mmCIF file of C-alpha atoms in Angstrom:
data_model
loop_
_atom_site.group_PDB
_atom_site.id
_atom_site.type_symbol
_atom_site.label_atom_id
_atom_site.label_comp_id
_atom_site.label_asym_id
_atom_site.label_seq_id
_atom_site.Cartn_x
_atom_site.Cartn_y
_atom_site.Cartn_z
ATOM 1 C CA UNK U 1134 107.334 113.731 79.447
ATOM 2 C CA UNK U 1135 104.263 111.618 80.250
ATOM 3 C CA UNK U 1136 104.538 108.327 82.118
ATOM 4 C CA UNK U 1137 103.479 106.469 78.937
ATOM 5 C CA UNK U 1138 106.547 107.692 77.054
ATOM 6 C CA UNK U 1139 109.059 107.375 79.899
ATOM 7 C CA UNK U 1140 111.459 104.429 79.961
ATOM 8 C CA UNK U 1141 110.474 101.785 82.478
ATOM 9 C CA UNK U 1142 112.904 99.949 84.755
ATOM 10 C CA UNK U 1143 111.447 96.991 86.635
ATOM 11 C CA UNK U 1144 107.913 98.314 86.277
ATOM 12 C CA UNK U 1145 108.670 101.844 87.518
ATOM 13 C CA UNK U 1146 108.712 104.819 85.117
ATOM 14 C CA UNK U 1147 111.963 106.755 85.387
ATOM 15 C CA UNK U 1148 113.165 109.991 83.880
ATOM 16 C CA UNK U 1149 115.225 109.605 80.746
ATOM 17 C CA UNK U 1150 118.876 109.102 81.669
ATOM 18 C CA UNK U 1151 121.555 111.138 79.950
ATOM 19 C CA UNK U 1152 125.326 110.943 79.881
ATOM 20 C CA UNK U 1153 127.072 109.242 82.751
ATOM 21 C CA UNK U 1154 123.769 108.319 84.412
ATOM 22 C CA UNK U 1155 122.821 106.283 81.346
ATOM 23 C CA UNK U 1156 126.151 104.450 81.464
ATOM 24 C CA UNK U 1157 125.757 103.725 85.160
ATOM 25 C CA UNK U 1158 122.226 102.400 84.647
ATOM 26 C CA UNK U 1159 123.453 100.286 81.699
ATOM 27 C CA UNK U 1160 126.217 98.799 83.826
ATOM 28 C CA UNK U 1161 123.771 98.035 86.637
ATOM 29 C CA UNK U 1162 121.362 96.461 84.143
ATOM 30 C CA UNK U 1163 124.211 94.279 82.890
ATOM 31 C CA UNK U 1164 125.068 93.266 86.475
ATOM 32 C CA UNK U 1165 121.413 92.451 87.055
ATOM 33 C CA UNK U 1166 121.271 90.208 83.994
ATOM 34 C CA UNK U 1167 124.518 88.484 84.979
ATOM 35 C CA UNK U 1168 123.123 87.892 88.475
ATOM 36 C CA UNK U 1169 119.951 86.437 86.986
ATOM 37 C CA UNK U 1170 122.032 84.131 84.767
ATOM 38 C CA UNK U 1171 124.055 82.956 87.753
ATOM 39 C CA UNK U 1172 120.834 82.308 89.683
ATOM 40 C CA UNK U 1173 119.391 80.258 86.808
ATOM 41 C CA UNK U 1174 122.624 78.249 86.609
ATOM 42 C CA UNK U 1175 122.564 77.685 90.390
ATOM 43 C CA UNK U 1176 118.938 76.574 90.242
ATOM 44 C CA UNK U 1177 119.669 74.136 87.426
ATOM 45 C CA UNK U 1178 122.720 72.918 89.359
ATOM 46 C CA UNK U 1179 120.703 72.444 92.555
ATOM 47 C CA UNK U 1180 117.952 70.523 90.790
ATOM 48 C CA UNK U 1181 120.513 68.387 88.938
ATOM 49 C CA UNK U 1182 122.473 67.523 92.071
ATOM 50 C CA UNK U 1183 119.386 66.671 94.106
ATOM 51 C CA UNK U 1184 117.715 64.609 91.378
ATOM 52 C CA UNK U 1185 120.948 62.764 90.594
ATOM 53 C CA UNK U 1186 121.522 61.964 94.260
ATOM 54 C CA UNK U 1187 117.916 60.785 94.712
ATOM 55 C CA UNK U 1188 118.112 58.618 91.589
ATOM 56 C CA UNK U 1189 121.401 57.006 92.589
ATOM 57 C CA UNK U 1190 120.163 56.495 96.129
ATOM 58 C CA UNK U 1191 116.932 54.903 94.864
ATOM 59 C CA UNK U 1192 118.539 52.672 92.242
ATOM 60 C CA UNK U 1193 121.766 51.652 93.920
ATOM 61 C CA UNK U 1194 121.245 52.518 97.625
ATOM 62 C CA UNK U 1195 124.366 54.670 97.419
ATOM 63 C CA UNK U 1196 124.781 58.370 98.059
ATOM 64 C CA UNK U 1197 127.019 60.871 96.337
ATOM 65 C CA UNK U 1198 129.358 62.176 99.036
ATOM 66 C CA UNK U 1199 129.897 65.491 97.278
ATOM 67 C CA UNK U 1200 126.192 66.243 96.747
ATOM 68 C CA UNK U 1201 125.737 67.947 100.121
ATOM 69 C CA UNK U 1202 128.565 70.424 99.503
ATOM 70 C CA UNK U 1203 127.499 71.075 95.905
ATOM 71 C CA UNK U 1204 123.924 71.597 97.017
ATOM 72 C CA UNK U 1205 125.010 74.096 99.680
ATOM 73 C CA UNK U 1206 127.001 76.073 97.097
ATOM 74 C CA UNK U 1207 123.943 76.282 94.866
ATOM 75 C CA UNK U 1208 121.641 77.254 97.737
ATOM 76 C CA UNK U 1209 123.962 79.999 98.999
ATOM 77 C CA UNK U 1210 124.135 81.371 95.469
ATOM 78 C CA UNK U 1211 120.358 81.247 95.096
ATOM 79 C CA UNK U 1212 119.819 82.967 98.434
ATOM 80 C CA UNK U 1213 122.247 85.869 98.207
ATOM 81 C CA UNK U 1214 122.633 86.605 94.517
ATOM 82 C CA UNK U 1215 118.988 85.747 93.914
ATOM 83 C CA UNK U 1216 118.057 88.015 96.812
ATOM 84 C CA UNK U 1217 119.936 90.894 95.218
ATOM 85 C CA UNK U 1218 118.214 90.339 91.869
ATOM 86 C CA UNK U 1219 114.849 90.142 93.644
ATOM 87 C CA UNK U 1220 115.538 93.372 95.495
ATOM 88 C CA UNK U 1221 116.259 95.218 92.263
ATOM 89 C CA UNK U 1222 113.110 93.763 90.692
ATOM 90 C CA UNK U 1223 111.047 95.044 93.652
ATOM 91 C CA UNK U 1224 109.936 91.652 94.887
ATOM 92 C CA UNK U 1225 109.581 92.726 98.521
ATOM 93 C CA UNK U 1226 105.838 92.443 98.876
ATOM 94 C CA UNK U 1227 105.805 92.644 102.678
ATOM 95 C CA UNK U 1228 106.847 96.307 102.616
ATOM 96 C CA UNK U 1229 104.473 97.119 99.772
ATOM 97 C CA UNK U 1230 101.618 95.399 101.598
ATOM 98 C CA UNK U 1231 101.993 97.831 104.497
ATOM 99 C CA UNK U 1232 102.861 101.015 102.605
ATOM 100 C CA UNK U 1233 100.135 100.766 99.977
ATOM 101 C CA UNK U 1234 97.717 102.256 102.530
ATOM 102 C CA UNK U 1235 99.922 105.335 103.124
ATOM 103 C CA UNK U 1236 99.506 108.671 101.361
ATOM 104 C CA UNK U 1237 101.814 109.076 98.338
ATOM 105 C CA UNK U 1238 104.250 111.455 100.068
ATOM 106 C CA UNK U 1239 104.620 109.191 103.113
ATOM 107 C CA UNK U 1240 104.969 106.141 100.879
ATOM 108 C CA UNK U 1241 107.830 107.877 99.020
ATOM 109 C CA UNK U 1242 109.527 108.832 102.291
ATOM 110 C CA UNK U 1243 109.227 105.289 103.647
ATOM 111 C CA UNK U 1244 110.580 103.856 100.383
ATOM 112 C CA UNK U 1245 113.604 106.176 100.544
ATOM 113 C CA UNK U 1246 114.181 105.360 104.231
ATOM 114 C CA UNK U 1247 113.950 101.620 103.568
ATOM 115 C CA UNK U 1248 116.390 101.865 100.664
ATOM 116 C CA UNK U 1249 118.775 103.940 102.798
ATOM 117 C CA UNK U 1250 118.566 101.353 105.583
ATOM 118 C CA UNK U 1251 119.117 98.519 103.125
ATOM 119 C CA UNK U 1252 122.136 100.354 101.701
ATOM 120 C CA UNK U 1253 123.662 100.830 105.173
ATOM 121 C CA UNK U 1254 123.036 97.231 106.251
ATOM 122 C CA UNK U 1255 124.336 95.814 102.957
ATOM 123 C CA UNK U 1256 127.460 97.978 103.124
ATOM 124 C CA UNK U 1257 128.153 97.022 106.741
ATOM 125 C CA UNK U 1258 127.563 93.348 106.016
ATOM 126 C CA UNK U 1259 129.767 93.567 102.932
ATOM 127 C CA UNK U 1260 132.673 94.915 104.979
ATOM 128 C CA UNK U 1261 132.278 92.101 107.516
ATOM 129 C CA UNK U 1262 132.033 89.518 104.734
ATOM 130 C CA UNK U 1263 135.626 90.246 103.723
ATOM 131 C CA UNK U 1264 136.818 88.874 107.071
ATOM 132 C CA UNK U 1265 134.602 85.823 106.644
ATOM 133 C CA UNK U 1266 135.992 85.353 103.154
ATOM 134 C CA UNK U 1267 139.575 85.581 104.477
ATOM 135 C CA UNK U 1268 138.864 82.949 107.150
ATOM 136 C CA UNK U 1269 137.160 80.643 104.633
ATOM 137 C CA UNK U 1270 140.175 80.885 102.301
ATOM 138 C CA UNK U 1271 142.233 78.943 104.810
ATOM 139 C CA UNK U 1272 140.294 75.686 104.425
ATOM 140 C CA UNK U 1273 139.096 73.273 101.782
ATOM 141 C CA UNK U 1274 135.761 71.552 101.341
ATOM 142 C CA UNK U 1275 136.392 67.906 102.218
ATOM 143 C CA UNK U 1276 134.500 66.233 99.361
ATOM 144 C CA UNK U 1277 134.734 68.724 96.518
ATOM 145 C CA UNK U 1278 138.328 69.639 97.405
ATOM 146 C CA UNK U 1279 137.812 73.284 96.510
ATOM 147 C CA UNK U 1280 138.540 76.320 98.617
ATOM 148 C CA UNK U 1281 135.818 77.018 101.190
ATOM 149 C CA UNK U 1282 135.816 80.656 100.121
ATOM 150 C CA UNK U 1283 133.588 79.584 97.213
ATOM 151 C CA UNK U 1284 130.798 79.040 99.760
ATOM 152 C CA UNK U 1285 131.202 82.596 101.094
ATOM 153 C CA UNK U 1286 131.724 84.359 97.759
ATOM 154 C CA UNK U 1287 127.993 84.459 96.829
ATOM 155 C CA UNK U 1288 127.347 86.222 100.152
ATOM 156 C CA UNK U 1289 129.957 88.882 99.395
ATOM 157 C CA UNK U 1290 128.789 89.308 95.807
ATOM 158 C CA UNK U 1291 125.153 89.462 96.911
ATOM 159 C CA UNK U 1292 125.849 92.173 99.487
ATOM 160 C CA UNK U 1293 127.810 94.135 96.880
ATOM 161 C CA UNK U 1294 124.915 93.922 94.449
ATOM 162 C CA UNK U 1295 122.338 94.883 97.079
ATOM 163 C CA UNK U 1296 124.431 97.906 98.096
ATOM 164 C CA UNK U 1297 124.797 98.977 94.454
ATOM 165 C CA UNK U 1298 121.096 98.490 93.714
ATOM 166 C CA UNK U 1299 120.060 100.386 96.861
ATOM 167 C CA UNK U 1300 122.408 103.237 95.953
ATOM 168 C CA UNK U 1301 120.932 103.228 92.445
ATOM 169 C CA UNK U 1302 117.448 103.664 93.886
ATOM 170 C CA UNK U 1303 118.543 106.406 96.244
ATOM 171 C CA UNK U 1304 120.271 108.372 93.494
ATOM 172 C CA UNK U 1305 117.983 107.790 90.504
ATOM 173 C CA UNK U 1306 114.509 106.980 91.775
ATOM 174 C CA UNK U 1307 113.846 108.905 94.976
ATOM 175 C CA UNK U 1308 113.180 112.630 94.735
ATOM 176 C CA UNK U 1309 115.956 114.742 96.208
ATOM 177 C CA UNK U 1310 113.517 116.332 98.659
ATOM 178 C CA UNK U 1311 112.883 112.933 100.231
ATOM 179 C CA UNK U 1312 116.493 111.689 100.195
ATOM 180 C CA UNK U 1313 118.224 114.851 101.453
#
């Protein structure tokens, strides 16, 4: 199959998926779109909170007490879930800037090694995030009066997504000779 007729995922031609692989890729695509939707909602929320607080502060010299906590929730969501979506979309230009000068075989090996490292770090961080989530569950945010675990949840979800997306790359996109 030529690269012109192959399906493309995030700008990279991939072999046609069959059976369970197609279902896995479909599920990961759905997770990616959900993550992107959450990021858009968080961005709209962040802009709304900041602009509302600035407007009220400018017009009435008052400040919304809850705006700081709401803004932090949006920013944490943007950082971690947005980071996972960016990783899957291959928006890590720093690595590509360096590896573009390598021969193709070395570039493939470095890409597989980076994805393996990202998988290991994301998995380790995910495991640790469960303890952080458990600690955060014991307190409330003072102004919003919601459980503080909501501020940690985007971190846990983001690490889960990064681990899944890294595993996807290792299994579906890197040649077996490079991975094993």
